mmCIF file of C-alpha atoms in Angstrom:
data_model
loop_
_atom_site.group_PDB
_atom_site.id
_atom_site.type_symbol
_atom_site.label_atom_id
_atom_site.label_comp_id
_atom_site.label_asym_id
_atom_site.label_seq_id
_atom_site.Cartn_x
_atom_site.Cartn_y
_atom_site.Cartn_z
ATOM 1 C CA MET A 41 25.203 30.473 -30.932
ATOM 2 C CA ARG A 42 21.557 30.123 -29.938
ATOM 3 C CA SER A 43 20.196 28.437 -26.872
ATOM 4 C CA ILE A 44 16.784 26.851 -26.951
ATOM 5 C CA SER A 45 14.752 26.862 -23.787
ATOM 6 C CA VAL A 46 11.803 24.514 -23.445
ATOM 7 C CA SER A 47 9.563 25.049 -20.484
ATOM 8 C CA LYS A 48 6.855 22.529 -19.647
ATOM 9 C CA ASP A 49 4.603 22.797 -16.672
ATOM 10 C CA PHE A 50 4.018 19.393 -15.092
ATOM 11 C CA SER A 51 2.878 20.714 -11.718
ATOM 12 C CA GLY A 52 -0.727 19.592 -12.295
ATOM 13 C CA ALA A 53 0.423 16.117 -13.275
ATOM 14 C CA LYS A 54 2.674 15.893 -10.225
ATOM 15 C CA VAL A 55 -0.156 16.847 -7.882
ATOM 16 C CA TRP A 56 -2.461 14.299 -9.534
ATOM 17 C CA LEU A 57 0.205 11.577 -9.328
ATOM 18 C CA ARG A 58 0.954 12.293 -5.668
ATOM 19 C CA GLY A 59 -2.752 12.253 -4.851
ATOM 20 C CA SER A 60 -3.217 8.966 -6.686
ATOM 21 C CA VAL A 61 -0.268 7.356 -4.932
ATOM 22 C CA LEU A 62 -1.517 8.594 -1.564
ATOM 23 C CA ALA A 63 -5.034 7.275 -2.207
ATOM 24 C CA LEU A 64 -3.696 3.882 -3.312
ATOM 25 C CA THR A 65 -1.411 3.666 -0.278
ATOM 26 C CA VAL A 66 -4.250 4.476 2.123
ATOM 27 C CA PHE A 67 -6.516 1.921 0.415
ATOM 28 C CA LEU A 68 -3.885 -0.825 0.588
ATOM 29 C CA ALA A 69 -3.061 -0.020 4.212
ATOM 30 C CA PHE A 70 -6.687 -0.207 5.343
ATOM 31 C CA SER A 71 -7.286 -3.336 3.257
ATOM 32 C CA THR A 72 -4.305 -5.049 4.860
ATOM 33 C CA ILE A 73 -5.345 -4.031 8.369
ATOM 34 C CA TYR A 74 -8.869 -5.319 7.717
ATOM 35 C CA ALA A 75 -7.714 -8.623 6.203
ATOM 36 C CA VAL A 76 -5.154 -9.373 8.895
ATOM 37 C CA GLY A 77 -6.692 -8.011 12.042
ATOM 38 C CA LEU A 78 -10.397 -7.491 11.692
ATOM 39 C CA GLU A 79 -11.558 -10.322 9.456
ATOM 40 C CA PRO A 80 -13.965 -12.513 11.421
ATOM 41 C CA MET A 81 -13.110 -15.715 9.514
ATOM 42 C CA VAL A 82 -11.074 -17.961 11.779
ATOM 43 C CA TYR A 83 -9.253 -19.771 8.985
ATOM 44 C CA LEU A 84 -7.891 -16.509 7.564
ATOM 45 C CA HIS A 85 -6.528 -15.535 10.959
ATOM 46 C CA ASP A 86 -5.005 -18.987 11.400
ATOM 47 C CA THR A 87 -3.378 -18.775 7.962
ATOM 48 C CA PHE A 88 -1.703 -15.469 8.757
ATOM 49 C CA HIS A 89 -0.775 -16.799 12.186
ATOM 50 C CA ASP A 90 0.994 -19.775 10.599
ATOM 51 C CA ILE A 91 2.725 -17.508 8.062
ATOM 52 C CA ARG A 92 4.067 -15.342 10.897
ATOM 53 C CA HIS A 93 5.469 -18.418 12.633
ATOM 54 C CA SER A 94 6.959 -19.894 9.433
ATOM 55 C CA THR A 95 8.850 -16.664 8.729
ATOM 56 C CA GLY A 96 10.241 -16.629 12.255
ATOM 57 C CA PHE A 97 8.173 -13.684 13.496
ATOM 58 C CA PRO A 98 7.073 -14.342 17.082
ATOM 59 C CA CYS A 99 3.547 -13.283 17.873
ATOM 60 C CA HIS A 100 2.935 -14.662 21.359
#
């Protein structure tokens, strides 16, 4: 009886995937922080404020 061993090296792909996921996560986190907290437009702040209240999340 013969056994067949197949060895594939995906270490480069794993590193690339982890780096891509990390970069996307950082981008989305900073985008969310900017849109919610630092955006100077009053209506955007008021919209998020109303969404927080409608979901039952107290903010003040």
